[in-house]
PDB file of C-alpha atoms in Angstrom:
ATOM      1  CA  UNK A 563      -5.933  -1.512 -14.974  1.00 49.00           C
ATOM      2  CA  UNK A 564      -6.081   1.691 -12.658  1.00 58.00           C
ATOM      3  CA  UNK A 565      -6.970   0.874  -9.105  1.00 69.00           C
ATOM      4  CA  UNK A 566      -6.635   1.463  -5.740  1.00 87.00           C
ATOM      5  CA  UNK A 567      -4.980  -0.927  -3.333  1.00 91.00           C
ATOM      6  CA  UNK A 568      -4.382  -0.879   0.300  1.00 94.00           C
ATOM      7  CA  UNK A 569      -2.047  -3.027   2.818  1.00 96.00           C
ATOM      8  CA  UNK A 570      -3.735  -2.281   6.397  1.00 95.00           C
ATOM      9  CA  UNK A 571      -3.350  -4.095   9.321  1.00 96.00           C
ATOM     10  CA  UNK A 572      -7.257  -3.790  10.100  1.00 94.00           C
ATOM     11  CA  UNK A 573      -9.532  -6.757   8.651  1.00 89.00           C
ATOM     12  CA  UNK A 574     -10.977  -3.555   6.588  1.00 89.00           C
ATOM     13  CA  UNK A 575      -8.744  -1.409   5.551  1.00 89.00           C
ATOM     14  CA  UNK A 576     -11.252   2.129   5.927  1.00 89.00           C
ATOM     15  CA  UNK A 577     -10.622   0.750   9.853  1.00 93.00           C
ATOM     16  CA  UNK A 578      -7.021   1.437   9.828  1.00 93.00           C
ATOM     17  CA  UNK A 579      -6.729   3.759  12.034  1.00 93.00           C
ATOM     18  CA  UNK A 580      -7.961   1.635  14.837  1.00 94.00           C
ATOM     19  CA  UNK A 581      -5.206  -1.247  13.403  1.00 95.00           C
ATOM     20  CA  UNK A 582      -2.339   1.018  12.299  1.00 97.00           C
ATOM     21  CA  UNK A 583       0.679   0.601  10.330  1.00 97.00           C
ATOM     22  CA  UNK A 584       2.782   3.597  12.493  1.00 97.00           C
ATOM     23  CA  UNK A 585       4.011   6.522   9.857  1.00 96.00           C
ATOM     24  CA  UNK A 586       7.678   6.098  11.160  1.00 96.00           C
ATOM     25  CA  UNK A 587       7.533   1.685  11.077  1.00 97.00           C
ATOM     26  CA  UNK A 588       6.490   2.391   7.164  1.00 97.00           C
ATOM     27  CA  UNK A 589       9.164   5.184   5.946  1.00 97.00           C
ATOM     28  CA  UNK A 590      12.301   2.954   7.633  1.00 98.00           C
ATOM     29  CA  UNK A 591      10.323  -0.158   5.440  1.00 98.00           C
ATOM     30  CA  UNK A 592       9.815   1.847   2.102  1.00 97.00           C
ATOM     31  CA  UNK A 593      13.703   3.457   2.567  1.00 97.00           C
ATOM     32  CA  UNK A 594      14.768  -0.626   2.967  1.00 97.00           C
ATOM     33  CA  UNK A 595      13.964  -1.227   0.121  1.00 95.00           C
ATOM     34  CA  UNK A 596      15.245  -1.183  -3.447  1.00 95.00           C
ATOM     35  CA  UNK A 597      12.361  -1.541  -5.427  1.00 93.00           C
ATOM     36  CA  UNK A 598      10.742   1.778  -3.782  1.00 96.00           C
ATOM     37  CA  UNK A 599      11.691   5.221  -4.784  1.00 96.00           C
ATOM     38  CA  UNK A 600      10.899   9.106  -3.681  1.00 97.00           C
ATOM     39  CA  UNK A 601       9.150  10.293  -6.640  1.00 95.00           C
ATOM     40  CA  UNK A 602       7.654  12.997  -4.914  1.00 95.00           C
ATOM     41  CA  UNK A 603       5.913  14.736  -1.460  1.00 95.00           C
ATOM     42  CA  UNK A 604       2.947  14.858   0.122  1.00 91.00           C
ATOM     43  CA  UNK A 605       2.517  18.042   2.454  1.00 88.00           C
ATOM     44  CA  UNK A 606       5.037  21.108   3.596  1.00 86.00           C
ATOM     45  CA  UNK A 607       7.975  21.679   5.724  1.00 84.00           C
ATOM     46  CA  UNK A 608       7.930  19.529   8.817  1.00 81.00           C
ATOM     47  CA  UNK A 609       5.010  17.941   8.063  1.00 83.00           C
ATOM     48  CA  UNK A 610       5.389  16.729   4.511  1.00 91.00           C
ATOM     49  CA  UNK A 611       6.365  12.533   3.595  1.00 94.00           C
ATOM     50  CA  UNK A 612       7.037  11.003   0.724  1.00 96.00           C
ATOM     51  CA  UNK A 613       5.145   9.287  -2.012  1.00 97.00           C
ATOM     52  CA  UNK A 614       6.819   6.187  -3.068  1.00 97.00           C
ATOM     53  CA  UNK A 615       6.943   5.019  -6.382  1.00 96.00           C
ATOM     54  CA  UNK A 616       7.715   1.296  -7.659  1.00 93.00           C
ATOM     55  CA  UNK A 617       7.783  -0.230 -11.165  1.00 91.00           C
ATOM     56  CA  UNK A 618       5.922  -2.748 -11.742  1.00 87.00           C
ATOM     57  CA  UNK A 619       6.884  -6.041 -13.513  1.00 85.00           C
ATOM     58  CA  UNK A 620       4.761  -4.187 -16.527  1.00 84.00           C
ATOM     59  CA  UNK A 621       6.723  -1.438 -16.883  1.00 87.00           C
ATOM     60  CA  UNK A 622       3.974   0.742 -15.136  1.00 86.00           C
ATOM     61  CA  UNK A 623       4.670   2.881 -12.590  1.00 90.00           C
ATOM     62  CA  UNK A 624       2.399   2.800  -9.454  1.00 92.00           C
ATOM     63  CA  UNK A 625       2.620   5.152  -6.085  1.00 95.00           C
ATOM     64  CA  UNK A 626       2.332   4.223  -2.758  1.00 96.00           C
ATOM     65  CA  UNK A 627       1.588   6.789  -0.219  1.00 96.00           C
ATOM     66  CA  UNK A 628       0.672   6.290   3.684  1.00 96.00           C
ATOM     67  CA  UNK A 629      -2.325   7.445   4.993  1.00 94.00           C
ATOM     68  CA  UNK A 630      -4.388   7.111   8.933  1.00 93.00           C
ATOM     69  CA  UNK A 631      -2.362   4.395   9.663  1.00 96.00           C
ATOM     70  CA  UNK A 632      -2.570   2.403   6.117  1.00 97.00           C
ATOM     71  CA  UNK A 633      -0.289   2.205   2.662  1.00 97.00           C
ATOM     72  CA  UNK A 634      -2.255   3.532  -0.065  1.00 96.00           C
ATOM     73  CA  UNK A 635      -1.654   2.450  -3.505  1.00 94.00           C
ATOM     74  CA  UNK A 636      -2.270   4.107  -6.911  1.00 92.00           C
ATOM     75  CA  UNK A 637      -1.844   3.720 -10.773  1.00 87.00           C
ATOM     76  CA  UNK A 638      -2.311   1.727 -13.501  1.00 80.00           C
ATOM     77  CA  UNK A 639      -0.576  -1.633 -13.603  1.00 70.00           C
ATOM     78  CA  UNK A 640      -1.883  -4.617 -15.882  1.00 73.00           C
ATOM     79  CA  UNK A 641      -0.134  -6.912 -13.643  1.00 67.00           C
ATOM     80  CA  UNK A 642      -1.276  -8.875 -10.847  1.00 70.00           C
ATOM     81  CA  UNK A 643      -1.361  -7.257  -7.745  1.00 66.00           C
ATOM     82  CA  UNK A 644      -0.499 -10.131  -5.674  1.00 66.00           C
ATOM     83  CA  UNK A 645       3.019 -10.085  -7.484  1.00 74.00           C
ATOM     84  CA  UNK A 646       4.228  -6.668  -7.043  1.00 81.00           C
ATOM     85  CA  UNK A 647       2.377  -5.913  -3.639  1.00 88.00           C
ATOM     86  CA  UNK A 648       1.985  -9.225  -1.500  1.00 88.00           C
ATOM     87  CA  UNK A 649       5.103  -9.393  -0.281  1.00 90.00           C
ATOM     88  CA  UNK A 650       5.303  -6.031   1.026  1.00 94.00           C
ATOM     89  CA  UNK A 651       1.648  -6.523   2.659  1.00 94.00           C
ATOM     90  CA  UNK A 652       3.194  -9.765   4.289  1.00 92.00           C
ATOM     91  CA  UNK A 653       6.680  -8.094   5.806  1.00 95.00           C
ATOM     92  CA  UNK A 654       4.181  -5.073   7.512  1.00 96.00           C
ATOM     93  CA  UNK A 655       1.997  -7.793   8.628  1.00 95.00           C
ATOM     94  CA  UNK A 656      -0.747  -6.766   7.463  1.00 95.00           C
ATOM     95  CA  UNK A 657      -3.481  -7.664   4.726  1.00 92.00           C
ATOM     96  CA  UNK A 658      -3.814  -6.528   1.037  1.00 93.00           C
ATOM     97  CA  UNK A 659      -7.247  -5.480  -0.453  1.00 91.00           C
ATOM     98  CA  UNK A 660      -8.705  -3.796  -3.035  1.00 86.00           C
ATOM     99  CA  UNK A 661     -11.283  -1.319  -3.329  1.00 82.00           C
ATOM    100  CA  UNK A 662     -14.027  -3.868  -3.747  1.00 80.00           C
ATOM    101  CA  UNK A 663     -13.206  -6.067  -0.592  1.00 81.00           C
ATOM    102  CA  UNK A 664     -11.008  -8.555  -2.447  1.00 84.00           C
ATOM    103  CA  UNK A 665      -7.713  -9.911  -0.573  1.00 85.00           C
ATOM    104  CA  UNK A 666      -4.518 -11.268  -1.557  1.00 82.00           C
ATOM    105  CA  UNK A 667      -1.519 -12.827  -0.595  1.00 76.00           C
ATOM    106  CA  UNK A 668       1.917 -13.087  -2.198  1.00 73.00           C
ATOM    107  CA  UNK A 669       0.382 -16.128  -3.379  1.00 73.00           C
ATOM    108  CA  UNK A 670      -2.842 -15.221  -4.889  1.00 65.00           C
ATOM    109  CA  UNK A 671      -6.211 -13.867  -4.370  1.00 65.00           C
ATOM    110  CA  UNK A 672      -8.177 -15.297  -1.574  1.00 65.00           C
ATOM    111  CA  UNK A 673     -11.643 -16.040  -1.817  1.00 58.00           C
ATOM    112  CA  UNK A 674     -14.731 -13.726  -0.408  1.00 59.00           C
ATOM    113  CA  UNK A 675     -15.128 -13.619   3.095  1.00 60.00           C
ATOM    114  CA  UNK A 676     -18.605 -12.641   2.575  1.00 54.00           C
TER     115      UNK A 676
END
């Protein structure tokens, strides 16, 4: 399904910015690792960065961009999202949640704070 995704250090992740995960902490993570790809840039000259891309275990490809201190993630993936995107959430230390509120873990989806 398309939807959005975010790994944020803040317990909501439109609060990043007061929690962040630093711009320079996140491209040395995303160049670390193999499964994460430039597919393209955000910005010009000086100030541009790069958008990520990962396949997913689907085939899908998804995008993964950082913005105000959080990753951003994008596409349309039929997968679980606590597969492809837990672990990544868990070596930033930080949380994963969708657009609704919902968090997961590399494990699963945890239940509703609310």
């Amino acid at each position: 399904m398309g939807y959005e995704l975010h790994i944020s250090r803040a317990a909501e992740y439109y609060d990043s910015d007061r929690h962040p995960i630093a711009l320079d902490e996140w491209l040395a993570y995303a160049e670390s690792r193999p499964t994460l790809n430039v597919g393209g840039w955000l910005g010009w000259d000086e100030d541009r960065q790069p958008i990520y891309e990962q396949t997913c275990t689907d085939g899908s490809v998804v995008s993964l961009t950082w913005f105000e201190g959080a990753i951003e993630i994008k596409g349309h993936f039929d997968g679980d999202a606590y597969h492809e995107f837990g672990s990544i959430a868990e070596d930033l230390q930080a949380n994963l949640q969708g657009d609704h509120g919902e968090r997961y873990t590399a494990s699963g989806v945890l239940p509703p704070t609310r």
